Coordinates of C-alpha atoms and ligand atoms in Angstrom, one line a residue:
R189 CA 27.7 -22.7 -32.5
R190 CA 27.3 -19.0 -31.8
H191 CA 31.1 -18.5 -32.2
A192 CA 31.0 -20.4 -35.5
S193 CA 28.2 -18.3 -36.8
R194 CA 29.9 -15.1 -35.8
Q195 CA 33.1 -16.3 -37.6
K196 CA 31.1 -17.2 -40.7
F197 CA 29.4 -13.8 -40.7
A198 CA 32.7 -11.9 -40.3
Q199 CA 34.2 -13.9 -43.1
D200 CA 31.3 -13.2 -45.5
F201 CA 31.0 -9.6 -44.5
S202 CA 34.8 -9.0 -45.0
Q203 CA 34.4 -10.4 -48.5
C204 CA 31.4 -8.2 -49.2
L205 CA 33.3 -5.1 -48.0
Y206 CA 36.2 -5.8 -50.3
D207 CA 33.9 -6.4 -53.3
F208 CA 31.8 -3.3 -52.5
V209 CA 34.8 -1.0 -52.1
I210 CA 36.6 -2.2 -55.3
Q211 CA 33.8 -1.1 -57.5
L212 CA 33.8 2.3 -56.0
L213 CA 37.5 3.0 -56.8
P214 CA 38.2 5.6 -59.5
T215 CA 39.0 4.1 -62.9
T216 CA 42.4 4.5 -64.5
E217 CA 40.8 6.7 -67.1
E218 CA 39.4 9.0 -64.4
L219 CA 42.8 9.3 -62.8
A220 CA 44.4 10.1 -66.1
V221 CA 41.9 12.8 -66.9
K222 CA 42.4 14.4 -63.5
E223 CA 46.2 14.3 -63.9
D224 CA 45.8 16.1 -67.3
V225 CA 43.6 18.7 -65.7
R226 CA 46.2 19.3 -63.0
K227 CA 48.9 19.7 -65.6
L228 CA 46.8 22.1 -67.7
L229 CA 46.0 24.2 -64.6
E230 CA 49.7 24.2 -63.6
R231 CA 50.7 25.5 -67.0
L232 CA 48.2 28.3 -66.8
I233 CA 49.2 29.3 -63.3
R234 CA 52.8 29.5 -64.4
T235 CA 51.8 32.4 -66.7
I236 CA 51.1 34.4 -63.5
E237 CA 53.7 33.0 -61.2
L238 CA 56.7 31.5 -63.0
D239 CA 58.1 29.5 -60.1
S240 CA 54.9 27.8 -59.0
R241 CA 53.9 24.2 -58.7
L242 CA 50.4 22.7 -58.5
L243 CA 50.2 19.7 -56.2
S244 CA 47.3 17.3 -55.4
F245 CA 46.3 16.7 -51.8
G246 CA 43.3 15.1 -50.1
S247 CA 41.8 12.0 -51.4
T248 CA 43.3 12.1 -54.9
A249 CA 46.7 11.9 -53.2
N250 CA 46.3 9.9 -50.0
G251 CA 45.0 6.6 -51.3
F252 CA 41.4 7.1 -50.0
S253 CA 39.8 8.3 -53.2
L254 CA 36.4 7.2 -54.4
R255 CA 35.0 7.4 -57.9
N256 CA 34.2 11.0 -58.9
S257 CA 35.6 12.5 -55.8
D258 CA 36.6 16.2 -55.8
M259 CA 40.1 17.3 -56.6
D260 CA 42.0 19.2 -54.0
L261 CA 44.9 21.2 -55.4
C262 CA 47.5 23.3 -53.7
C263 CA 49.7 25.9 -55.4
L264 CA 53.2 26.4 -54.0
I265 CA 55.2 29.4 -55.1
D266 CA 58.9 29.1 -54.7
S267 CA 59.9 32.7 -55.4
E268 CA 60.6 35.2 -52.6
E269 CA 58.2 38.0 -53.4
R270 CA 54.9 36.6 -54.2
L271 CA 51.4 38.1 -54.5
S272 CA 49.0 37.7 -51.6
A273 CA 46.6 34.7 -51.7
T274 CA 43.7 37.1 -52.3
D275 CA 45.3 38.7 -55.3
L276 CA 46.3 35.3 -56.7
V277 CA 42.8 34.0 -56.3
N278 CA 41.4 37.0 -58.2
M279 CA 44.0 36.9 -61.0
L280 CA 43.8 33.1 -61.4
G281 CA 40.0 33.4 -61.4
D282 CA 40.1 35.9 -64.3
L283 CA 42.6 33.9 -66.2
L284 CA 40.8 30.6 -66.0
E285 CA 37.5 32.3 -66.9
R286 CA 39.2 33.6 -70.1
E287 CA 41.2 30.6 -71.1
T288 CA 39.2 27.5 -70.1
K289 CA 35.8 25.9 -70.2
F290 CA 35.7 25.6 -66.4
H291 CA 33.0 27.3 -64.4
V292 CA 35.0 29.5 -62.1
K293 CA 34.2 30.8 -58.7
P294 CA 37.0 32.8 -56.9
L295 CA 36.6 33.0 -53.1
P296 CA 39.3 35.6 -52.3
H297 CA 38.0 36.5 -48.9
A298 CA 37.4 33.0 -47.5
R299 CA 39.3 32.0 -44.3
I300 CA 41.5 30.1 -46.7
P301 CA 41.2 31.9 -50.1
I302 CA 40.5 29.4 -52.9
V303 CA 39.3 29.2 -56.5
K304 CA 36.5 26.8 -57.1
L305 CA 36.3 25.1 -60.5
S306 CA 33.9 22.7 -62.1
L307 CA 33.6 21.1 -65.4
D308 CA 30.3 19.8 -66.8
P309 CA 29.9 16.1 -67.6
A310 CA 31.1 15.0 -71.0
P311 CA 31.8 11.7 -72.8
G312 CA 34.7 10.0 -70.9
L313 CA 33.9 12.2 -67.9
P314 CA 30.3 11.2 -67.0
F315 CA 30.3 13.1 -63.7
G316 CA 32.3 16.2 -64.6
I317 CA 35.0 17.4 -62.3
A318 CA 35.0 19.6 -59.2
C319 CA 38.2 21.1 -58.0
D320 CA 39.4 23.6 -55.4
I321 CA 42.7 25.4 -55.8
G322 CA 44.3 26.8 -52.7
F323 CA 47.7 28.4 -52.0
E324 CA 50.7 27.5 -49.8
N325 CA 48.7 25.0 -47.8
R326 CA 51.9 23.0 -46.9
L327 CA 50.4 21.5 -43.8
A328 CA 47.6 19.9 -45.8
L329 CA 50.3 18.4 -48.2
E330 CA 52.0 16.9 -45.2
N331 CA 48.9 15.5 -43.5
T332 CA 48.0 14.0 -46.9
R333 CA 51.3 12.2 -46.9
L334 CA 50.8 11.0 -43.4
L335 CA 47.5 9.5 -44.2
M336 CA 48.9 7.9 -47.4
C337 CA 51.7 6.3 -45.3
Y338 CA 49.1 4.9 -42.9
A339 CA 47.1 3.5 -45.9
M340 CA 50.2 1.9 -47.3
I341 CA 51.2 0.0 -44.1
D342 CA 48.1 -2.3 -44.3
P343 CA 46.2 -1.3 -47.4
A344 CA 43.8 -4.2 -47.3
R345 CA 42.4 -3.4 -43.9
V346 CA 43.0 0.3 -43.6
R347 CA 41.9 1.4 -47.1
T348 CA 38.8 -0.9 -47.0
M349 CA 37.7 0.5 -43.6
V350 CA 38.3 4.1 -44.6
L351 CA 36.7 3.9 -48.0
F352 CA 33.7 2.1 -46.6
L353 CA 33.2 4.7 -43.9
K354 CA 33.5 7.5 -46.4
V355 CA 30.7 6.0 -48.5
W356 CA 28.6 5.1 -45.5
S357 CA 28.9 8.6 -44.0
K358 CA 28.0 10.2 -47.3
R359 CA 25.0 7.9 -47.8
R360 CA 23.8 8.4 -44.3
K361 CA 24.2 12.2 -44.8
I362 CA 26.6 12.7 -41.9
N363 CA 29.6 14.0 -44.0
S364 CA 29.1 17.7 -44.3
P365 CA 30.9 20.2 -42.0
Y366 CA 28.7 22.9 -43.4
K367 CA 25.7 21.2 -41.9
G368 CA 27.2 20.4 -38.5
T369 CA 28.6 17.0 -39.2
L370 CA 32.1 15.7 -39.9
S371 CA 34.4 16.0 -42.9
S372 CA 35.9 12.9 -44.6
Y373 CA 39.2 14.0 -43.1
G374 CA 37.7 13.8 -39.6
Y375 CA 36.4 10.2 -40.3
V376 CA 39.8 9.1 -41.6
L377 CA 41.4 10.4 -38.3
L378 CA 38.8 8.5 -36.3
V379 CA 39.7 5.3 -38.1
I380 CA 43.4 5.8 -37.6
Y381 CA 43.0 6.7 -34.0
F382 CA 41.0 3.5 -33.5
L383 CA 43.6 1.3 -35.2
V384 CA 46.6 2.9 -33.5
H385 CA 45.3 3.6 -30.0
V386 CA 42.1 1.6 -29.3
K387 CA 42.8 -1.8 -30.8
S388 CA 45.0 -4.0 -28.7
P389 CA 47.3 -5.3 -30.1
P390 CA 47.3 -2.2 -32.5
V391 CA 46.8 -2.7 -36.2
L392 CA 49.0 0.3 -37.0
P393 CA 52.1 1.8 -35.4
N394 CA 52.1 5.5 -34.3
L395 CA 54.1 7.0 -37.2
Q396 CA 54.7 10.2 -35.3
Q397 CA 56.3 8.3 -32.4
V398 CA 58.4 5.7 -34.2
P399 CA 62.0 6.8 -33.4
P400 CA 63.8 8.4 -36.4
L401 CA 66.7 6.4 -38.0
R402 CA 69.1 9.3 -37.6
P403 CA 69.0 12.5 -35.6
I404 CA 67.2 15.3 -37.4
S405 CA 67.4 19.0 -36.8
K406 CA 64.6 21.2 -35.7
E407 CA 64.5 23.1 -39.1
D408 CA 63.8 19.8 -40.9
T409 CA 60.9 18.8 -38.6
H410 CA 59.0 22.1 -38.2
L411 CA 56.7 24.0 -40.5
N412 CA 55.1 27.3 -39.3
G413 CA 55.9 26.3 -35.8
H414 CA 54.3 22.8 -36.1
N415 CA 56.2 19.6 -35.7
I416 CA 55.5 17.7 -38.9
W417 CA 57.9 14.9 -38.5
F418 CA 56.7 11.3 -38.9
F419 CA 58.4 8.0 -39.9
D420 CA 57.8 7.9 -43.7
D421 CA 60.1 5.1 -44.8
I422 CA 57.2 2.7 -45.5
E423 CA 59.3 0.1 -47.3
L424 CA 61.5 -0.3 -44.2
L425 CA 58.5 -0.2 -41.9
R426 CA 56.8 -2.9 -43.9
Q427 CA 59.8 -5.1 -43.4
R428 CA 60.2 -4.4 -39.7
W429 CA 56.7 -3.9 -38.4
K430 CA 54.2 -6.6 -38.5
S431 CA 51.0 -6.2 -36.5
S432 CA 50.1 -9.1 -34.3
N433 CA 46.5 -8.1 -34.6
T434 CA 45.0 -10.6 -37.1
E435 CA 41.3 -9.4 -37.0
S436 CA 39.5 -9.3 -40.3
V437 CA 38.3 -6.0 -41.7
A438 CA 34.7 -7.0 -40.8
E439 CA 35.7 -7.6 -37.1
L440 CA 37.5 -4.3 -37.0
L441 CA 34.6 -2.4 -38.5
I442 CA 32.1 -4.0 -36.1
D443 CA 34.3 -3.0 -33.2
F444 CA 34.8 0.5 -34.6
F445 CA 31.1 1.1 -34.6
K446 CA 30.8 -0.3 -31.1
Y447 CA 33.6 1.8 -29.8
Y448 CA 32.2 5.1 -31.1
S449 CA 28.7 4.3 -30.1
R450 CA 29.3 3.6 -26.5
D451 CA 33.0 3.6 -25.4
F452 CA 34.5 6.8 -26.6
N453 CA 34.0 9.5 -24.0
Y454 CA 32.6 12.4 -26.1
S455 CA 32.1 14.7 -23.2
S456 CA 35.7 14.9 -22.0
G457 CA 37.9 13.0 -24.5
V458 CA 40.0 14.2 -27.4
A459 CA 41.0 11.7 -30.1
S460 CA 44.6 12.4 -31.0
I461 CA 46.5 10.1 -33.4
R462 CA 49.7 11.8 -32.3
A463 CA 49.2 11.3 -28.5
G464 CA 46.3 8.9 -27.9
L465 CA 43.4 9.8 -25.7
L466 CA 43.6 13.4 -24.4
K467 CA 41.4 15.5 -22.2
K468 CA 39.4 18.5 -23.5
D469 CA 40.4 20.3 -20.3
S470 CA 44.1 20.0 -20.8
K471 CA 43.8 21.4 -24.3
G472 CA 41.4 24.2 -23.3
W473 CA 38.8 22.8 -25.6
V474 CA 35.8 23.2 -23.3
S475 CA 32.5 23.5 -24.9
E476 CA 31.7 27.1 -25.8
A477 CA 28.0 26.4 -25.1
E478 CA 29.0 25.8 -21.4
K479 CA 30.6 29.3 -21.4
G480 CA 27.2 30.7 -22.4
S481 CA 28.1 31.2 -26.1
P482 CA 25.6 29.9 -28.7
R483 CA 28.4 28.8 -30.9
E484 CA 29.4 25.2 -30.4
R485 CA 33.0 24.4 -31.2
N486 CA 34.1 21.5 -29.2
R487 CA 31.3 18.9 -28.9
L488 CA 33.4 16.4 -30.7
C489 CA 37.2 16.8 -30.4
I490 CA 39.7 15.4 -32.9
E491 CA 43.2 16.8 -32.7
D492 CA 44.8 17.6 -36.1
P493 CA 48.0 15.5 -36.3
F494 CA 50.3 18.5 -36.9
E495 CA 48.2 21.6 -36.1
T496 CA 47.7 20.4 -32.6
D497 CA 45.7 23.4 -31.5
F498 CA 43.2 22.8 -34.2
N499 CA 40.1 20.7 -33.6
V500 CA 39.3 19.0 -36.9
A501 CA 35.7 18.4 -35.7
R502 CA 35.1 22.0 -34.6
C503 CA 32.1 22.3 -37.0
V504 CA 30.2 19.5 -35.4
T505 CA 27.2 20.9 -33.6
R506 CA 25.2 19.3 -30.7
D507 CA 22.6 18.0 -33.2
G508 CA 25.3 16.9 -35.6
L509 CA 27.0 14.8 -32.9
Y510 CA 23.7 13.4 -31.8
T511 CA 23.0 12.3 -35.4
I512 CA 26.5 10.9 -35.9
R513 CA 26.3 8.9 -32.7
G514 CA 22.8 7.7 -33.6
E515 CA 24.3 6.4 -36.9
F516 CA 27.2 4.6 -35.1
M517 CA 24.6 2.9 -32.9
R518 CA 22.4 2.0 -35.8
A519 CA 25.3 0.5 -37.7
S520 CA 26.4 -1.4 -34.6
R521 CA 22.8 -2.7 -34.1
I522 CA 22.6 -3.9 -37.7
L523 CA 25.9 -5.7 -37.5
S524 CA 25.3 -7.3 -34.1
S525 CA 22.0 -8.8 -35.3
R526 CA 24.0 -10.6 -38.0
P527 CA 21.5 -11.0 -40.7
E528 CA 21.4 -14.3 -42.5
R529 CA 23.3 -12.8 -45.5
A530 CA 26.2 -10.4 -45.1
I531 CA 25.3 -8.6 -48.3
V532 CA 21.9 -7.7 -46.7
A533 CA 23.7 -6.2 -43.8
L534 CA 25.8 -4.1 -46.1
A535 CA 22.8 -2.9 -48.1
Q536 CA 21.0 -2.0 -44.9
L537 CA 24.0 -0.1 -43.5
C538 CA 24.2 2.2 -46.5
E539 CA 20.5 2.5 -47.1
Ligands
CTP277 N1 42.1 19.1 -44.5 C1 42.7 19.7 -43.4 N2 42.0 20.1 -42.4 C2 40.6 19.9 -42.3 C3 40.0 19.4 -43.4 C4 40.7 19.0 -44.5 O1 43.9 19.9 -43.5 N3 39.9 20.3 -41.3 C5 42.9 18.7 -45.7 C6 43.5 17.4 -45.5 O2 44.8 17.4 -46.1 C7 42.6 16.5 -46.3 C8 42.1 17.4 -47.4 O3 42.1 18.7 -46.8 O4 43.3 15.3 -46.7 C9 40.8 17.0 -48.0 O5 39.8 16.9 -47.0 P1 38.4 16.2 -47.2 O6 37.8 16.7 -48.4 O7 37.7 16.2 -45.9 O8 38.9 14.7 -47.4 P2 39.0 13.8 -48.7 O9 39.8 12.6 -48.4 O10 39.5 14.6 -49.9 O11 37.5 13.3 -48.9 P3 36.5 13.4 -50.1 O12 36.8 12.3 -51.1 O13 35.2 13.2 -49.4 O14 36.7 14.8 -50.7
MG278 MG1 38.4 16.1 -51.0

């Protein structure tokens, strides 16, 4: 009887998750407006740098986009002599201020110089647009492509899980690196890590470890000293790779919360989608608090897939991690109590 009731709950909850996520996807109209904005901005940037391209990355390009999410744009300049990012940010800021209706905020001295833009709500654009333009961030374009490939291998389960976690983490207010919690990018990596390395049998293959079809030279695989190769022939992969894991999206999500509330070793572990579970010690990512510094960098450790010396969760503070783990536990508790109706569980989760 208990098994049957668990099955029934998982089935209902999976359906609820699909229905919930679908209504949060961006409309085709929104996508079209955003593409128009990208083209307009690209045209303007070309008046400063003729050989430039403006590309989307982040959620607008990786298949994990929610309605009204921000646009992340990256400007690539193909010519040899180009202006510094700081000069470009200043010039582009001035130009956009003169030529467009955007609110413009250039941040030329940020760690990664960007121009922030926003557009007020208007008919057909009820939430306005927020957009960041950065320069030469080629690694971000590549990690966006990696996430997109993971999404395409098993869209029903992977996209549903990721989109749900993004909404959930925003509603529960644990999605802001500025306030000591984790970015969306960090949550996506936690999901992929779980599906590649924790679940057995795995739901996803490790795209960075699938052998290449033909030998490739080092120049083709490295960017700024980072190995950015991964298996990206998704059509072929879909023909050849079929996961023998048949768990439903609800079962996976329940297990995800359970794993991150009690099984993942936060004090010594590093989640790496490239290499599986690593040790903080072996990466030199010991907590700076332990070294007597008030700054906390390595409470939660998630290795970037390409920039392997970069901890994606470095902004997560002690309090932030405490709150995040508390939320994982809360979610786990709600789901294991299996309320009578799955929809009630979903509402409670995102309260
Ligand atoms: N990124 C990165 N390193 C980080 C954070 C982000 O390289 N530490 C890049 C990634 O390419 C990521 C993109 O910036 O895909 C956007 O990150 P983020 O805004 O966290 O994710 P989104 O999927 O865009 O989520 P949201 O819809 O919440 O904006
Ligand atoms: Mg974004």
